[in-house]
CSV table of C-alpha atoms in Angstrom, one decimal:
chain,number,residue,atom,x,y,z
R,1,MET,CA,102.4,96.1,85.3
R,2,PRO,CA,99.7,98.2,87.1
R,3,GLY,CA,99.4,97.2,90.7
R,4,THR,CA,103.0,96.0,91.0
R,5,ALA,CA,105.1,97.9,93.5
R,6,THR,CA,108.8,98.1,93.8
R,7,VAL,CA,110.3,97.7,97.3
R,8,PRO,CA,113.9,98.6,96.3
R,9,ALA,CA,115.6,98.3,99.6
R,10,PHE,CA,115.0,97.2,103.1
R,11,LEU,CA,116.9,99.0,105.8
R,12,THR,CA,118.5,97.2,108.7
R,13,ARG,CA,118.3,99.2,111.9
R,14,GLY,CA,120.3,98.7,115.0
R,15,ASP,CA,119.5,99.9,118.4
R,16,HIS,CA,119.6,103.6,117.6
R,17,HIS,CA,120.4,104.3,113.9
R,18,ALA,CA,119.5,102.8,110.5
R,19,GLN,CA,122.8,101.4,109.3
R,20,HIS,CA,122.9,99.9,105.9
R,21,LEU,CA,120.9,98.7,102.9
R,22,ALA,CA,120.3,95.0,103.3
R,23,ARG,CA,118.8,93.7,100.1
R,24,HIS,CA,116.6,94.4,97.1
R,25,ARG,CA,113.4,92.8,96.0
R,26,ARG,CA,110.3,93.6,93.9
R,27,ARG,CA,106.9,93.0,95.5
R,28,ARG,CA,103.5,94.6,95.9
R,29,PRO,CA,102.9,96.3,99.3
R,30,SER,CA,99.5,94.7,99.3
R,31,VAL,CA,101.0,91.3,99.7
R,32,ASP,CA,104.1,92.2,101.7
R,33,VAL,CA,103.3,91.1,105.2
R,34,ARG,CA,105.8,93.7,106.6
R,35,TRP,CA,104.2,96.6,104.9
R,36,ALA,CA,100.8,95.3,106.0
R,37,GLU,CA,102.1,95.2,109.6
R,38,LEU,CA,103.3,98.8,109.3
R,39,ALA,CA,100.0,100.0,107.8
R,40,ALA,CA,98.0,98.3,110.5
R,41,GLY,CA,100.2,99.7,113.3
R,42,PRO,CA,100.0,103.0,115.2
R,43,GLY,CA,101.9,104.9,112.5
R,44,GLY,CA,99.9,103.6,109.6
R,45,SER,CA,96.7,104.9,108.0
R,46,VAL,CA,94.2,104.1,105.4
R,47,PHE,CA,96.2,106.0,102.8
R,48,VAL,CA,99.2,103.7,103.1
R,49,SER,CA,97.1,100.6,103.5
R,50,PRO,CA,97.4,97.8,100.9
R,51,PRO,CA,93.8,98.1,99.6
R,52,TRP,CA,94.2,101.8,99.0
R,53,LEU,CA,97.5,101.4,97.2
R,54,GLU,CA,96.0,98.6,95.1
R,55,ALA,CA,93.0,100.7,94.1
R,56,ILE,CA,95.2,103.6,93.0
R,57,SER,CA,97.5,101.3,91.1
R,58,ARG,CA,94.8,99.4,89.3
R,59,THR,CA,93.0,102.6,88.3
R,60,TYR,CA,95.8,104.8,87.2
R,61,GLY,CA,98.6,102.3,86.3
R,62,PHE,CA,100.9,103.7,88.9
R,63,THR,CA,103.7,101.6,90.3
R,64,PRO,CA,104.0,102.4,94.0
R,65,ARG,CA,107.4,102.0,95.6
R,66,ALA,CA,108.2,101.6,99.3
R,67,ARG,CA,111.1,101.3,101.6
R,68,ILE,CA,110.8,99.5,104.9
R,69,ALA,CA,113.2,99.9,107.9
R,70,ILE,CA,113.9,96.6,109.6
R,71,GLU,CA,115.4,96.3,113.1
R,72,SER,CA,118.0,93.6,113.8
R,73,GLY,CA,115.3,91.1,114.9
R,74,GLY,CA,113.5,91.4,111.6
R,75,LYS,CA,110.6,93.5,112.8
R,76,PRO,CA,109.5,96.4,110.5
R,77,ILE,CA,109.8,99.7,112.4
R,78,GLY,CA,109.4,102.3,109.6
R,79,GLY,CA,108.4,102.9,106.0
R,80,PHE,CA,108.0,105.3,103.3
R,81,ALA,CA,105.9,104.9,100.1
R,82,TRP,CA,105.7,107.0,97.0
R,83,VAL,CA,104.8,106.9,93.3
R,84,HIS,CA,107.2,107.9,90.5
R,85,VAL,CA,105.1,109.8,87.9
R,86,VAL,CA,106.2,110.6,84.4
R,87,ASP,CA,103.6,112.3,82.1
R,88,VAL,CA,103.0,115.5,80.1
R,89,ARG,CA,103.3,117.5,83.4
R,90,GLY,CA,106.8,116.3,83.9
R,91,GLU,CA,108.6,113.9,86.2
R,92,ARG,CA,107.7,113.9,89.9
R,93,LEU,CA,107.5,111.8,93.0
R,94,CYS,CA,104.2,111.8,95.0
R,95,SER,CA,103.5,110.4,98.4
R,96,LEU,CA,100.8,109.4,97.7
R,97,PRO,CA,98.5,110.3,94.8
R,98,PHE,CA,94.9,111.3,95.7
R,99,SER,CA,95.5,110.8,99.4
R,100,ASP,CA,94.4,113.2,102.1
R,101,TRP,CA,97.8,112.6,103.7
R,102,ALA,CA,100.3,109.7,103.8
R,103,ASP,CA,102.6,110.2,106.7
R,104,PRO,CA,105.9,108.3,106.4
R,105,ILE,CA,106.3,105.9,109.3
R,106,ALA,CA,109.5,107.2,110.9
R,107,SER,CA,109.7,107.8,114.6
R,108,ASP,CA,113.0,109.8,114.4
R,109,TYR,CA,114.9,111.9,111.9
R,110,SER,CA,117.7,109.3,111.3
R,111,THR,CA,115.2,106.7,110.2
R,112,TRP,CA,113.6,109.2,107.8
R,113,ARG,CA,116.9,110.1,106.3
R,114,ALA,CA,117.8,106.5,105.8
R,115,LEU,CA,114.4,105.7,104.2
R,116,THR,CA,114.8,108.6,101.7
R,117,ALA,CA,118.5,108.1,101.0
R,118,GLY,CA,119.1,108.5,97.3
R,119,ILE,CA,115.5,109.5,96.5
R,120,PHE,CA,116.2,113.3,96.8
R,121,ASP,CA,119.5,112.8,95.1
R,122,GLU,CA,117.7,112.0,91.8
R,123,ASN,CA,116.8,115.7,91.7
R,124,THR,CA,113.1,114.8,90.9
R,125,PRO,CA,110.5,117.0,92.7
R,126,LEU,CA,108.8,115.2,95.6
R,127,SER,CA,105.6,116.1,97.4
R,128,LEU,CA,104.0,114.7,100.5
R,129,ARG,CA,101.3,115.5,103.1
R,130,CYS,CA,101.7,114.9,106.8
R,131,LEU,CA,99.1,114.9,109.5
R,132,HIS,CA,100.7,113.1,112.4
R,133,SER,CA,104.4,113.1,111.7
R,134,ALA,CA,106.5,116.2,112.2
R,135,VAL,CA,109.8,114.4,111.3
R,136,PRO,CA,109.8,115.2,107.5
R,137,ALA,CA,109.3,118.9,108.2
R,138,GLN,CA,112.7,118.9,109.9
R,139,ASP,CA,114.3,118.0,106.5
R,140,PRO,CA,116.1,121.0,104.9
R,141,ARG,CA,115.5,119.4,101.5
R,142,LEU,CA,111.7,120.0,101.9
R,143,LEU,CA,109.8,123.2,102.0
R,144,GLN,CA,106.3,123.7,103.5
R,145,THR,CA,104.1,125.1,100.8
R,146,GLU,CA,100.6,125.1,102.3
R,147,GLN,CA,98.4,123.7,105.1
R,148,LEU,CA,95.0,122.0,105.0
R,149,ALA,CA,92.5,121.6,107.8
R,150,TRP,CA,91.7,118.2,109.2
R,151,HIS,CA,88.7,117.3,111.5
R,152,GLY,CA,87.8,114.3,113.5
R,153,THR,CA,85.2,113.2,116.0
R,154,GLN,CA,86.3,111.1,119.0
R,155,LEU,CA,83.9,108.2,119.8
R,156,ASP,CA,85.0,108.1,123.5
R,157,ALA,CA,81.6,108.2,125.1
R,158,PRO,CA,78.1,106.6,124.7
R,159,LEU,CA,76.2,107.6,121.6
R,160,PRO,CA,73.7,109.9,123.5
R,161,ASP,CA,76.7,111.7,125.1
R,162,ILE,CA,78.3,112.1,121.7
R,163,HIS,CA,75.0,113.6,120.3
R,164,ARG,CA,74.8,116.0,123.2
R,165,ARG,CA,78.3,117.4,122.6
R,166,LEU,CA,77.6,118.1,118.9
R,167,SER,CA,77.1,121.8,118.2
R,168,PRO,CA,73.5,123.1,118.7
R,169,GLY,CA,73.3,123.7,115.0
R,170,ALA,CA,74.2,120.1,114.1
R,171,ARG,CA,71.6,118.8,116.5
R,172,ARG,CA,68.9,121.1,115.0
R,173,ASN,CA,69.8,120.0,111.5
R,174,ILE,CA,69.8,116.3,112.3
R,175,ALA,CA,66.3,116.8,113.8
R,176,ALA,CA,65.2,118.8,110.7
R,177,ALA,CA,66.4,116.1,108.3
R,178,SER,CA,64.1,113.7,110.2
R,179,ARG,CA,61.2,116.1,110.1
R,180,ASN,CA,61.7,116.6,106.4
R,181,GLY,CA,61.1,112.9,105.9
R,182,LEU,CA,64.6,112.0,104.7
R,183,SER,CA,65.6,108.4,104.9
R,184,VAL,CA,69.2,107.4,105.4
R,185,VAL,CA,70.4,104.1,103.9
R,186,THR,CA,73.8,102.4,104.6
R,187,ASP,CA,74.8,100.1,101.8
R,188,THR,CA,78.0,98.0,101.4
R,189,GLY,CA,77.2,97.1,97.8
R,190,VAL,CA,78.9,98.4,94.6
R,191,GLU,CA,75.7,99.8,93.1
R,192,ALA,CA,75.3,102.3,95.9
R,193,MET,CA,78.9,103.5,95.1
R,194,ARG,CA,78.0,103.8,91.4
R,195,GLU,CA,74.9,105.9,92.3
R,196,PHE,CA,77.2,108.1,94.4
R,197,HIS,CA,79.5,108.6,91.5
R,198,ARG,CA,76.8,109.8,89.3
R,199,MET,CA,76.0,112.5,91.8
R,200,GLN,CA,79.7,113.3,92.3
R,201,VAL,CA,80.1,114.0,88.6
R,202,LEU,CA,77.3,116.5,88.7
R,203,LEU,CA,78.4,118.3,91.8
R,204,ARG,CA,82.0,118.7,90.7
R,205,LYS,CA,81.0,119.9,87.3
R,206,HIS,CA,78.2,122.3,88.1
R,207,LYS,CA,79.4,123.7,91.4
R,208,TYR,CA,83.2,123.6,91.2
R,209,ARG,CA,83.9,123.4,87.4
R,210,MET,CA,86.1,120.3,88.2
R,211,LEU,CA,86.3,116.8,86.8
R,212,ALA,CA,85.4,113.8,88.9
R,213,GLN,CA,87.6,110.8,89.4
R,214,PRO,CA,86.7,107.9,87.2
R,215,LEU,CA,84.0,105.3,88.2
R,216,GLU,CA,86.7,102.7,87.9
R,217,PHE,CA,88.5,104.2,90.9
R,218,PHE,CA,85.5,103.8,93.1
R,219,GLU,CA,84.9,100.3,91.9
R,220,ASN,CA,88.5,99.4,92.6
R,221,ILE,CA,88.1,100.9,96.1
R,222,TRP,CA,85.0,98.9,96.7
R,223,ALA,CA,86.6,95.6,95.4
R,224,ARG,CA,89.6,96.0,97.7
R,225,PHE,CA,87.9,97.2,100.9
R,226,ARG,CA,84.9,95.0,100.7
R,227,LEU,CA,87.1,92.0,101.4
R,228,ALA,CA,87.4,93.2,105.0
R,229,ASP,CA,83.9,94.6,105.2
R,230,ALA,CA,85.5,98.0,105.4
R,231,VAL,CA,83.5,100.2,102.9
R,232,VAL,CA,80.1,101.6,103.2
R,233,THR,CA,78.1,104.2,101.2
R,234,ILE,CA,75.6,106.2,103.2
R,235,THR,CA,72.8,107.8,101.1
R,236,ALA,CA,70.2,110.3,102.1
R,237,ARG,CA,66.9,110.0,100.1
R,238,ALA,CA,63.9,112.3,99.7
R,239,GLY,CA,61.3,109.6,98.9
R,240,SER,CA,63.1,107.4,96.3
R,241,GLU,CA,65.4,110.2,95.1
R,242,PRO,CA,69.0,110.1,96.3
R,243,ILE,CA,70.0,113.7,97.2
R,244,ALA,CA,73.3,113.2,99.0
R,245,ALA,CA,75.7,110.4,99.6
R,246,ALA,CA,79.1,109.7,101.1
R,247,VAL,CA,81.7,106.9,100.9
R,248,PHE,CA,83.3,105.8,104.1
R,249,LEU,CA,86.3,103.5,104.5
R,250,GLN,CA,87.3,101.7,107.7
R,251,TRP,CA,90.9,101.2,108.6
R,252,ASN,CA,92.2,100.1,112.0
R,253,ASP,CA,89.9,101.8,114.6
R,254,THR,CA,88.9,104.7,112.4
R,255,LEU,CA,86.0,105.4,110.0
R,256,HIS,CA,87.2,107.7,107.2
R,257,TYR,CA,84.7,110.0,105.4
R,258,LYS,CA,86.5,110.0,102.1
R,259,PHE,CA,84.1,111.2,99.4
R,260,GLY,CA,80.9,113.2,99.7
R,261,SER,CA,78.4,114.6,97.2
R,262,SER,CA,74.9,116.2,97.3
R,263,LEU,CA,72.3,117.9,95.1
R,264,GLN,CA,72.7,121.6,95.7
R,265,ASP,CA,69.0,122.4,95.3
R,266,ARG,CA,68.1,120.0,98.0
R,267,LEU,CA,70.4,121.1,100.8
R,268,GLN,CA,67.6,122.8,102.7
R,269,LEU,CA,66.4,119.3,103.6
R,270,ARG,CA,69.7,118.9,105.6
R,271,PRO,CA,70.9,115.6,104.0
R,272,ASN,CA,74.5,116.1,104.8
R,273,ASP,CA,73.8,116.4,108.5
R,274,ALA,CA,71.8,113.2,108.3
R,275,ILE,CA,74.7,111.5,106.7
R,276,TYR,CA,77.3,112.8,109.2
R,277,TRP,CA,75.2,111.6,112.1
R,278,ALA,CA,74.6,108.2,110.4
R,279,GLY,CA,78.3,107.8,109.9
R,280,ILE,CA,79.0,108.5,113.6
R,281,ARG,CA,76.3,106.0,114.6
R,282,TRP,CA,77.7,103.3,112.2
R,283,ALA,CA,81.2,103.8,113.6
R,284,ALA,CA,80.1,103.7,117.2
R,285,GLU,CA,78.1,100.5,116.6
R,286,ARG,CA,81.2,98.9,115.3
R,287,GLY,CA,83.2,99.9,118.4
R,288,LEU,CA,85.5,102.3,116.4
R,289,SER,CA,87.3,105.2,118.2
R,290,LEU,CA,87.3,107.9,115.6
R,291,VAL,CA,85.4,109.3,112.6
R,292,ASP,CA,87.9,111.1,110.3
R,293,TRP,CA,86.2,113.9,108.3
R,294,GLY,CA,89.1,114.3,106.0
R,295,VAL,CA,90.9,117.5,104.8
R,296,SER,CA,89.5,120.9,103.7
R,297,ASP,CA,91.1,123.9,102.1
R,298,LEU,CA,91.5,126.8,104.5
R,299,ASP,CA,89.8,129.1,102.0
R,300,GLN,CA,86.5,127.1,102.3
R,301,PRO,CA,84.9,128.8,105.3
R,302,GLY,CA,81.5,127.2,104.7
R,303,LEU,CA,83.0,123.6,104.7
R,304,LEU,CA,85.1,124.4,107.7
R,305,ARG,CA,82.0,125.6,109.7
R,306,PHE,CA,80.1,122.5,108.7
R,307,LYS,CA,82.8,120.1,109.9
R,308,ARG,CA,83.4,122.0,113.1
R,309,LYS,CA,79.8,121.4,114.1
R,310,TYR,CA,80.7,117.7,114.4
R,311,ALA,CA,84.4,117.6,115.2
R,312,THR,CA,86.0,117.2,118.5
R,313,ASP,CA,89.5,117.7,117.0
R,314,GLU,CA,91.0,120.0,114.5
R,315,LYS,CA,94.6,119.8,113.2
R,316,ARG,CA,96.6,120.8,110.2
R,317,VAL,CA,97.9,118.7,107.4
R,318,VAL,CA,101.2,120.1,106.2
R,319,VAL,CA,102.1,120.0,102.5
R,320,LEU,CA,105.8,119.6,101.9
R,321,ARG,CA,107.6,119.8,98.6
R,322,SER,CA,111.3,119.3,97.7
R,323,ALA,CA,113.2,122.5,97.3
R,324,GLN,CA,114.4,121.7,93.8
R,325,GLY,CA,112.2,121.6,90.7
R,326,PRO,CA,109.5,123.9,89.4
R,327,LYS,CA,106.7,125.2,91.5
R,328,PRO,CA,103.4,123.2,91.1
R,329,GLY,CA,100.7,124.6,88.9
R,330,LYS,CA,103.0,127.1,87.0
R,331,SER,CA,104.0,125.3,83.8
R,332,ASP,CA,102.4,125.8,80.4
R,333,VAL,CA,100.9,122.2,80.6
R,334,ASP,CA,99.2,123.1,84.0
R,335,VAL,CA,97.7,126.2,82.5
R,336,LEU,CA,96.5,124.2,79.4
R,337,LEU,CA,95.1,121.4,81.7
R,338,ARG,CA,93.1,124.0,83.6
R,339,GLU,CA,91.7,125.5,80.4
R,340,ILE,CA,90.7,122.0,79.1
R,341,THR,CA,89.0,121.3,82.4
R,342,ARG,CA,87.1,124.6,82.1
R,343,LEU,CA,85.9,123.7,78.7
R,344,LEU,CA,84.9,120.2,79.6
R,345,THR,CA,82.9,121.3,82.6
R,346,ASP,CA,80.9,124.0,80.7
R,347,GLU,CA,77.1,123.8,81.0
R,348,SER,CA,76.9,123.2,77.2
R,349,VAL,CA,78.8,119.9,77.6
R,350,SER,CA,76.8,116.8,78.4
R,351,ASP,CA,77.3,115.3,81.8
R,352,ASP,CA,78.3,112.0,80.2
R,353,VAL,CA,81.1,113.7,78.3
R,354,THR,CA,82.3,115.4,81.4
R,355,GLY,CA,82.3,112.1,83.3
R,356,ALA,CA,84.2,110.4,80.5
R,357,ALA,CA,86.8,113.3,80.5
R,358,GLY,CA,87.5,112.6,84.2
R,359,SER,CA,88.3,109.0,83.3
R,360,VAL,CA,90.8,110.2,80.7
R,361,LEU,CA,92.4,113.2,82.4
R,362,TYR,CA,92.2,112.8,86.2
R,363,ARG,CA,95.5,110.9,86.4
R,364,LEU,CA,97.3,114.1,85.5
R,365,PHE,CA,96.1,115.9,88.6
R,366,CYS,CA,98.3,113.9,91.0
């Protein structure tokens, strides 16, 4: 059933090496205390967190699977989560769908090999994205296919000092947004997220000729993260009109900028700068240590310049794919899916139809 995860094996680890498969059980990571402990630990992230996995599962009907490495005393010390997808695009393993990255929690290569034992042997293509962990890149069964840019802002100083070390352009634009009379509203309710989604459908259609994720996905994110008071939508308004918005998720000591949207004809009012600064302030007031601005394609120079105005750190997310199997985006089905998307995002198609198409088709893009 949607939302049910398979944890097929727990690995018992001795002092230095993972040694044998201990037992099998079926359980959702969102209720498995050991998976929750890993996700909340230093190797975890929002993208392997129980609420994120639940939101993906309930929206798209995926069944996440996970393996957990257990040391002799019973403490979880490593883990790997993935989704087994079978659809018109073929059979594949993804770790994890629609996530900026989802580093496996494995401090050494032997643990990684034990966690993935038998998975690659199925000869099913696997893809994963890693930001912090270099261990999977050592695996000869995987090939690096691309890199993405990641940016973050360290909150390691008082807020006035953080403001001073932003780029001059960022400070000018923040001041300009204020002079332009923009108001910035932080809202933890679901209606603000629904308002964001309406803007997201328009942006992805009219600027990028892409479909948006379904509203159900955002509602499921809100339902899961609100339980920990860990989701906020920040909206910039010109008068009563929303002209830009972003959805932020908190996990551990980090605030993640996960989704953003804006009206392209109102960008001269600098709403996105106002939202970025509001996000930094919101995180600092909560005592968090980092704002994560997410990933960007390296062929988006404008977006990279914008994030660099605020970022103190820039790293690369490495995309890895198993050596076997077809290359992504090359099948007849992929070509057909791109053509269907082009047709459904044409200006002659109503925005309501385009939004509904995302609800039907977006699952196939993982």
